[in-house]
Coordinates of C-alpha atoms (C1' of nucleotides) in Angstrom, one line a residue:
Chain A
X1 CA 109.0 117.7 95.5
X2 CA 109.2 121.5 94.5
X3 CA 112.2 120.8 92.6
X4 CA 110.7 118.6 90.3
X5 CA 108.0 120.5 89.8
X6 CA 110.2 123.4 89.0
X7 CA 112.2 120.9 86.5
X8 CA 109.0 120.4 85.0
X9 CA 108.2 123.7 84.2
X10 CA 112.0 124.0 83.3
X11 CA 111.8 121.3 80.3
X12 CA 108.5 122.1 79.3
X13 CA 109.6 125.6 79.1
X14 CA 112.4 124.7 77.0
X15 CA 110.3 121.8 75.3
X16 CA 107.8 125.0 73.7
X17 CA 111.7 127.2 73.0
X18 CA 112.5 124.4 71.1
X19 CA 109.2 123.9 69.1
X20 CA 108.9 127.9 68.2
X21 CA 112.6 127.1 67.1
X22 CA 111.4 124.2 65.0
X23 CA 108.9 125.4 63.8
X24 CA 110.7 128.4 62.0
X25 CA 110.9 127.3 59.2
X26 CA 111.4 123.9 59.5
X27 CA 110.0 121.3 57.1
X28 CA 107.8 118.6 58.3
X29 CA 105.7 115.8 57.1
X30 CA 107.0 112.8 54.8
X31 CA 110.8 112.7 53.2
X32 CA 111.4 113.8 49.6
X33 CA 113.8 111.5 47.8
X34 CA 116.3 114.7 47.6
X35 CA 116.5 114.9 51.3
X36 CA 116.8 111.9 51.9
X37 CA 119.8 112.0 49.3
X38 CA 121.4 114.9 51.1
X39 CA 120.8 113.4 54.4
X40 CA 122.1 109.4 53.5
X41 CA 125.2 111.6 51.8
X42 CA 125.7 113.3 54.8
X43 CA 125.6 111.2 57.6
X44 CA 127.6 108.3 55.6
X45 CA 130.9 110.7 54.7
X46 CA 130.9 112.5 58.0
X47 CA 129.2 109.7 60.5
X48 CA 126.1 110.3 63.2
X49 CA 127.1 113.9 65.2
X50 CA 124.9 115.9 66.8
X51 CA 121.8 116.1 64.9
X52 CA 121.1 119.3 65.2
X53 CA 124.5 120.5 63.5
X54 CA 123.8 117.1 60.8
X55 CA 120.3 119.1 60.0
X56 CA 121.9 122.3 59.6
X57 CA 125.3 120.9 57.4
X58 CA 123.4 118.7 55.4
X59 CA 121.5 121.8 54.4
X60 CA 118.3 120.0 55.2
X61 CA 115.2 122.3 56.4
X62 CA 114.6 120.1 59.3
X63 CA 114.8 119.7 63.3
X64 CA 118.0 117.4 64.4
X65 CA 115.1 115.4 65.5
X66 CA 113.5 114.4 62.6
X67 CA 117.0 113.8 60.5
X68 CA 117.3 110.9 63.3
X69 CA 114.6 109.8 63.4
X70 CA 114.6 109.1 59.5
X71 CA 118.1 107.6 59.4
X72 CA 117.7 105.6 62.4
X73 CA 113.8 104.1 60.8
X74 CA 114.6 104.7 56.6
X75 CA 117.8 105.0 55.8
X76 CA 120.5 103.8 58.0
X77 CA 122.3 100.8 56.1
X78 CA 121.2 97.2 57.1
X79 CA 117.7 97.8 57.7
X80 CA 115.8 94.9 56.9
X81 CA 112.7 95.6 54.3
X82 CA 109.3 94.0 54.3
X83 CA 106.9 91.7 56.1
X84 CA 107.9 90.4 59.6
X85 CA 108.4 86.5 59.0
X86 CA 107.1 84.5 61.8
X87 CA 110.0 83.3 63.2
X88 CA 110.7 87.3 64.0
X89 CA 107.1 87.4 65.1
X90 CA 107.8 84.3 68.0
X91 CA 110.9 86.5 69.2
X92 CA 108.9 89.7 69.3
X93 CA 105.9 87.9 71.4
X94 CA 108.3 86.1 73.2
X95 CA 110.2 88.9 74.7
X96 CA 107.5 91.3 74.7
X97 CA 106.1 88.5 77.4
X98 CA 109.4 89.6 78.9
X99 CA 109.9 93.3 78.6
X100 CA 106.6 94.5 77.8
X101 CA 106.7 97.7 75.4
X102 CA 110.5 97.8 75.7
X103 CA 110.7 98.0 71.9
X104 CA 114.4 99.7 71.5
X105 CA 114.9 96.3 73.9
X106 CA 113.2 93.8 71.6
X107 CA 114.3 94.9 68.8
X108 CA 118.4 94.8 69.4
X109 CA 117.3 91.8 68.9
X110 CA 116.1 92.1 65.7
X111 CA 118.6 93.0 63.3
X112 CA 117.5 95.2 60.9
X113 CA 114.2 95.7 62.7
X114 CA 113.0 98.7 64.1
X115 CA 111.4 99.6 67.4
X116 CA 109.1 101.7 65.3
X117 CA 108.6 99.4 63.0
X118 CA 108.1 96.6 66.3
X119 CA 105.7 98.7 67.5
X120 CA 103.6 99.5 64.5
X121 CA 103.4 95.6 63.9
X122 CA 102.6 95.1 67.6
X123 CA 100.1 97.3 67.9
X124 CA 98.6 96.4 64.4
X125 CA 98.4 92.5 65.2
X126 CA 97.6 92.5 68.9
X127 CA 96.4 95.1 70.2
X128 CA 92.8 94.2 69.2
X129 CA 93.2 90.9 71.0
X130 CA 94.8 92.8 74.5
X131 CA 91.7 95.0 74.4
X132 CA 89.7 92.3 73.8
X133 CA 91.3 90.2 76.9
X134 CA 91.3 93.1 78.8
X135 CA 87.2 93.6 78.5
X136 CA 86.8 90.1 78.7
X137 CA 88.8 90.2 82.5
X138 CA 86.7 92.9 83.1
X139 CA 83.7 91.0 82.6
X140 CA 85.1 88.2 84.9
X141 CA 86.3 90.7 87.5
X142 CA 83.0 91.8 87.9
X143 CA 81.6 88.7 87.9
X144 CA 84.2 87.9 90.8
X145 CA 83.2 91.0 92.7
X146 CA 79.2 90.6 92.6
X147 CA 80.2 87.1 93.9
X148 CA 78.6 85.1 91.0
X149 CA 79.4 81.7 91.2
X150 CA 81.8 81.0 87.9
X151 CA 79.7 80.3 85.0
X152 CA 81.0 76.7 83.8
X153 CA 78.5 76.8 80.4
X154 CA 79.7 80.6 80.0
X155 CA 83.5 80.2 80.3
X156 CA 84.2 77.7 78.2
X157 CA 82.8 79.6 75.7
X158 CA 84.7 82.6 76.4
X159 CA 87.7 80.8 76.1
X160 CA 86.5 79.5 72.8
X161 CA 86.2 82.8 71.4
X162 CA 89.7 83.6 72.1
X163 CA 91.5 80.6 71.5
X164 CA 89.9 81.7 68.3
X165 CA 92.2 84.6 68.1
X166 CA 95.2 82.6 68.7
X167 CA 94.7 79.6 66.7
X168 CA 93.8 81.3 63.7
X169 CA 97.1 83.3 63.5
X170 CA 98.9 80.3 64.3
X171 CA 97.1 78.4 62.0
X172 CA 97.6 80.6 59.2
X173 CA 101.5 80.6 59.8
X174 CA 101.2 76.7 60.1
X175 CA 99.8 77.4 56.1
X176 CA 102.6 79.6 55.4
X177 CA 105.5 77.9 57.1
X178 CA 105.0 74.1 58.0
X179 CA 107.5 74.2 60.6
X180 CA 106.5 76.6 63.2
X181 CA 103.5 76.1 64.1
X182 CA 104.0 77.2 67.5
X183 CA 106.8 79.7 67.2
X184 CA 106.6 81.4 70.6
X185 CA 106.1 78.0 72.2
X186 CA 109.3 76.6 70.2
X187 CA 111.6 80.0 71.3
X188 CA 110.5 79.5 74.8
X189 CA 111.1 75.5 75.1
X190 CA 114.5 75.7 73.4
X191 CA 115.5 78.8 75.4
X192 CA 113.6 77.6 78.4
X193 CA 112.3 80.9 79.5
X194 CA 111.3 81.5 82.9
X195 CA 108.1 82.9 82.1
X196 CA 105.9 80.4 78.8
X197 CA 104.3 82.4 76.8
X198 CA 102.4 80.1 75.0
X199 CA 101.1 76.1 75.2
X200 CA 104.0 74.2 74.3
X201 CA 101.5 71.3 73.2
X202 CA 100.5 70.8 69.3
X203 CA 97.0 71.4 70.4
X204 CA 95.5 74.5 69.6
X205 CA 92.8 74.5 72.3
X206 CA 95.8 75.4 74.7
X207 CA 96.3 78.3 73.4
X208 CA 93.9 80.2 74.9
X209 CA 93.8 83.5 76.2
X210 CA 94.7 82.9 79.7
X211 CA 97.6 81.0 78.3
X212 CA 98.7 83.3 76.2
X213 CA 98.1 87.3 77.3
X214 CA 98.2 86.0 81.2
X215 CA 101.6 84.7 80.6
X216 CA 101.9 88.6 79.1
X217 CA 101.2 90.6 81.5
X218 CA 101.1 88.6 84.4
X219 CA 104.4 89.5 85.3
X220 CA 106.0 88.7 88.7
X221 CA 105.5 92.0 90.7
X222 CA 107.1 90.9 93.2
X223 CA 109.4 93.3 93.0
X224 CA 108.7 96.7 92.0
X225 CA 111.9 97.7 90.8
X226 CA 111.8 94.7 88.7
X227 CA 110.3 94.3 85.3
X228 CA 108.3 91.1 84.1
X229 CA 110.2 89.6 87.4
X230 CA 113.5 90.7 87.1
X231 CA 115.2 94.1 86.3
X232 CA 115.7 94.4 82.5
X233 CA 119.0 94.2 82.6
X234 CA 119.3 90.8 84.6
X235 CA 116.4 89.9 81.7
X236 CA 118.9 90.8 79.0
X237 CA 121.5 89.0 80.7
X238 CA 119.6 86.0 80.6
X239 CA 118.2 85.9 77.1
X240 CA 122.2 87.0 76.1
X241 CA 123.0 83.9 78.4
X242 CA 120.0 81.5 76.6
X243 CA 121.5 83.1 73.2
X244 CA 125.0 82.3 73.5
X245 CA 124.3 78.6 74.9
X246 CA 122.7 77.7 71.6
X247 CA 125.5 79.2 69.5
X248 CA 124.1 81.9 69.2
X249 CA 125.0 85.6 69.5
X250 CA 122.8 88.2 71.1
X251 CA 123.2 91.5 69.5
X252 CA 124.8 92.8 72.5
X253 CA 127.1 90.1 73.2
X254 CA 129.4 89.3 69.8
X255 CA 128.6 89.3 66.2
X256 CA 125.2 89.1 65.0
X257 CA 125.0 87.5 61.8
X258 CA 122.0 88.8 59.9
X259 CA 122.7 87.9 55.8
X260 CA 119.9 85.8 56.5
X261 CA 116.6 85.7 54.4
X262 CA 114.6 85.2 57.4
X263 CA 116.2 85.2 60.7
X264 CA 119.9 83.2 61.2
X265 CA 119.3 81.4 63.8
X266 CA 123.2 80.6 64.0
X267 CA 122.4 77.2 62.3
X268 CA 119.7 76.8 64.8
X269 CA 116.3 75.7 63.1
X270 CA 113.0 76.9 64.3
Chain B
dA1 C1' 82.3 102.3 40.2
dA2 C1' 81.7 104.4 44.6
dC3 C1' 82.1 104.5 49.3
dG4 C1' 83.2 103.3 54.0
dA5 C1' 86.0 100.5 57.1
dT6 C1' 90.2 98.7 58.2
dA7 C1' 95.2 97.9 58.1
dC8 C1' 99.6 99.7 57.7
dC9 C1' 103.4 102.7 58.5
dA10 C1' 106.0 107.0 58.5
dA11 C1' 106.5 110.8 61.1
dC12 C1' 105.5 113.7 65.0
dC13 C1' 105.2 114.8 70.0
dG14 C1' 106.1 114.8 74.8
dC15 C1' 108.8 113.3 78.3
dG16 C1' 112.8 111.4 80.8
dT17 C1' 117.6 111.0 81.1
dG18 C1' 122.5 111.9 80.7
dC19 C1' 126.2 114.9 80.3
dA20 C1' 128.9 119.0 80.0
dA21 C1' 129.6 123.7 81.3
Chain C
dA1 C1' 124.3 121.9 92.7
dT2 C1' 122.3 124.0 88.8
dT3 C1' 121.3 124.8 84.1
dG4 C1' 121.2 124.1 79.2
dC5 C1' 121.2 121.1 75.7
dA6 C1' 120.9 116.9 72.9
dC7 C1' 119.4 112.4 72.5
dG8 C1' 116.5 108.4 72.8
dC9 C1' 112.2 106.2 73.9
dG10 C1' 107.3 105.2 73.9
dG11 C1' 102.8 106.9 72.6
dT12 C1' 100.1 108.9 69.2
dT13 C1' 98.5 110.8 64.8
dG14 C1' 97.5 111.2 60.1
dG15 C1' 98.0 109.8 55.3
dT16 C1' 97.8 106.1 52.1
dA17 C1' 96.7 101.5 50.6
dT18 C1' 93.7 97.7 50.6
dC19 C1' 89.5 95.3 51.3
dG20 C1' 84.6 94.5 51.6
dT21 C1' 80.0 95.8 50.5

DNA sequence: AACGATACCAACCGCGTGCAA
DNA sequence: ATTGCACGCGGTTGGTATCGT
């Protein structure tokens, strides 16, 4: 107990060194195009090291820290530019269901995505809608507590508002791509994930918020040690497993193919 | 055209963890 | 067993772009 409270004071102490360290001098705030040169230069004729030393070789006024963090999210080769298509979207749901904010996770799988760049378009496109939910349960919890009796003319219209939510993304990829409609429905039915995320029906009234952000954070807690169910590794076991049975490779597992424009599904259509 | 609201994204920060000395 | 250090992750912030009024 004292221990790690002494460990505490140990890194923090050593978290503030390094700061007054960092911020001697070193640059911060957005890349130039020169740095970025000397850093891309660097790093590709003399590989990833320490980044402290890459910083310091590269003759680049910045903390090891930032240098990684800008080739791991900007410059590192095969990163994948522009707008998350929807078939990435489906995966990211899908095994965001799974792993909740595990975004290093979710996006292995994800060639060329980031998890910063997963997270930013998680928390752009749906974290509105948790909040939302998560008043919305309040409201019903409440309800629950005070011992109304359930509201039959109310609900219905509660679940109309958020259905609402759901539809209209879906229905706005169903403008953009014809053939997934459904995407997180379509990932989970051909992978046949323990835990559906979404209806796996073509009509858009199922896809209501219960459906959908229950199936999300409803996870089994069962078991403490155990995330969304079961322990992430036995998770990423399983989606490697549901991968490789549809020919195709998890990241982690073989080859990934990603010369795609849009995701490679291995030959495996959405 | 001007302004405020909102969306998007790059970068930073704090913390936990692993490893070597 | 302890300490020092580096790395990686998830959360958060702040700047810029875009949209709506």
């Amino acid at each position: 107990m004292l221990d790690w409270g002494v460990d505490q004071v140990h890194h923090r102490n050593h978290d503030l060194y390094q700061q007054q360290q960092q911020q001697q001098g070193c640059r911060k705030g957005p890349w130039t195009p020169e740095e970025d040169k000397l850093l891309s230069e660097y790093v590709t004729s003399n590989g990833e090291g320490r980044w402290s030393s890459v910083a310091k070789s590269a003759g680049l006024n910045r903390s090891g820290k930032s240098c990684r963090l800008r080739w791991v999210n900007y410059l590192r080769p095969g990163l994948k530019r522009g707008q998350i298509t929807p078939q990435e979207e489906g995966i990211i749901l899908e095994l965001h269901s799974l792993w909740g904010n595990k975004w290093s996770t979710i996006a292995r799988y994800l060639p060329g995505r980031t998890d910063n760049e997963i997270k930013n378009y998680w928390r752009t496109h749906y974290k509105k809608k948790e909040k939302s939910f998560s008043k919305q349960e309040k409201v019903k919890r409440s309800r629950k507590q005070l011992d109304l009796k359930p509201q039959s003319q109310q609900q219905p219209q509660q679940q109309n508002q958020s259905s609402q939510f759901v539809s209209e993304d879906h229905k706005k990829l169903d403008n953009e791509q014809n053939t997934f409609s459904y995407q997180t429905s379509v990932f989970t039915d051909q992978f046949h994930m323990p835990q559906v995320v979404a209806a796996t029906s073509s009509d858009h009234s199922m896809m209501d918020e219960g459906n959908l952000w229950g199936s999300l954070w409803s996870l089994d807690d069962h078991d403490p040690h155990h995330f969304g169910g079961c322990s992430e590794q036995r998770t990423a076991a399983n989606v490697s497993e549901k991968f490789n049975g549809c020919g195709i490779d998890a990241p982690f597992c073989g080859s990934w193919d990603y010369s795609y424009n849009g995701f490679n599904t291995g030959g495996y259509n959405y």
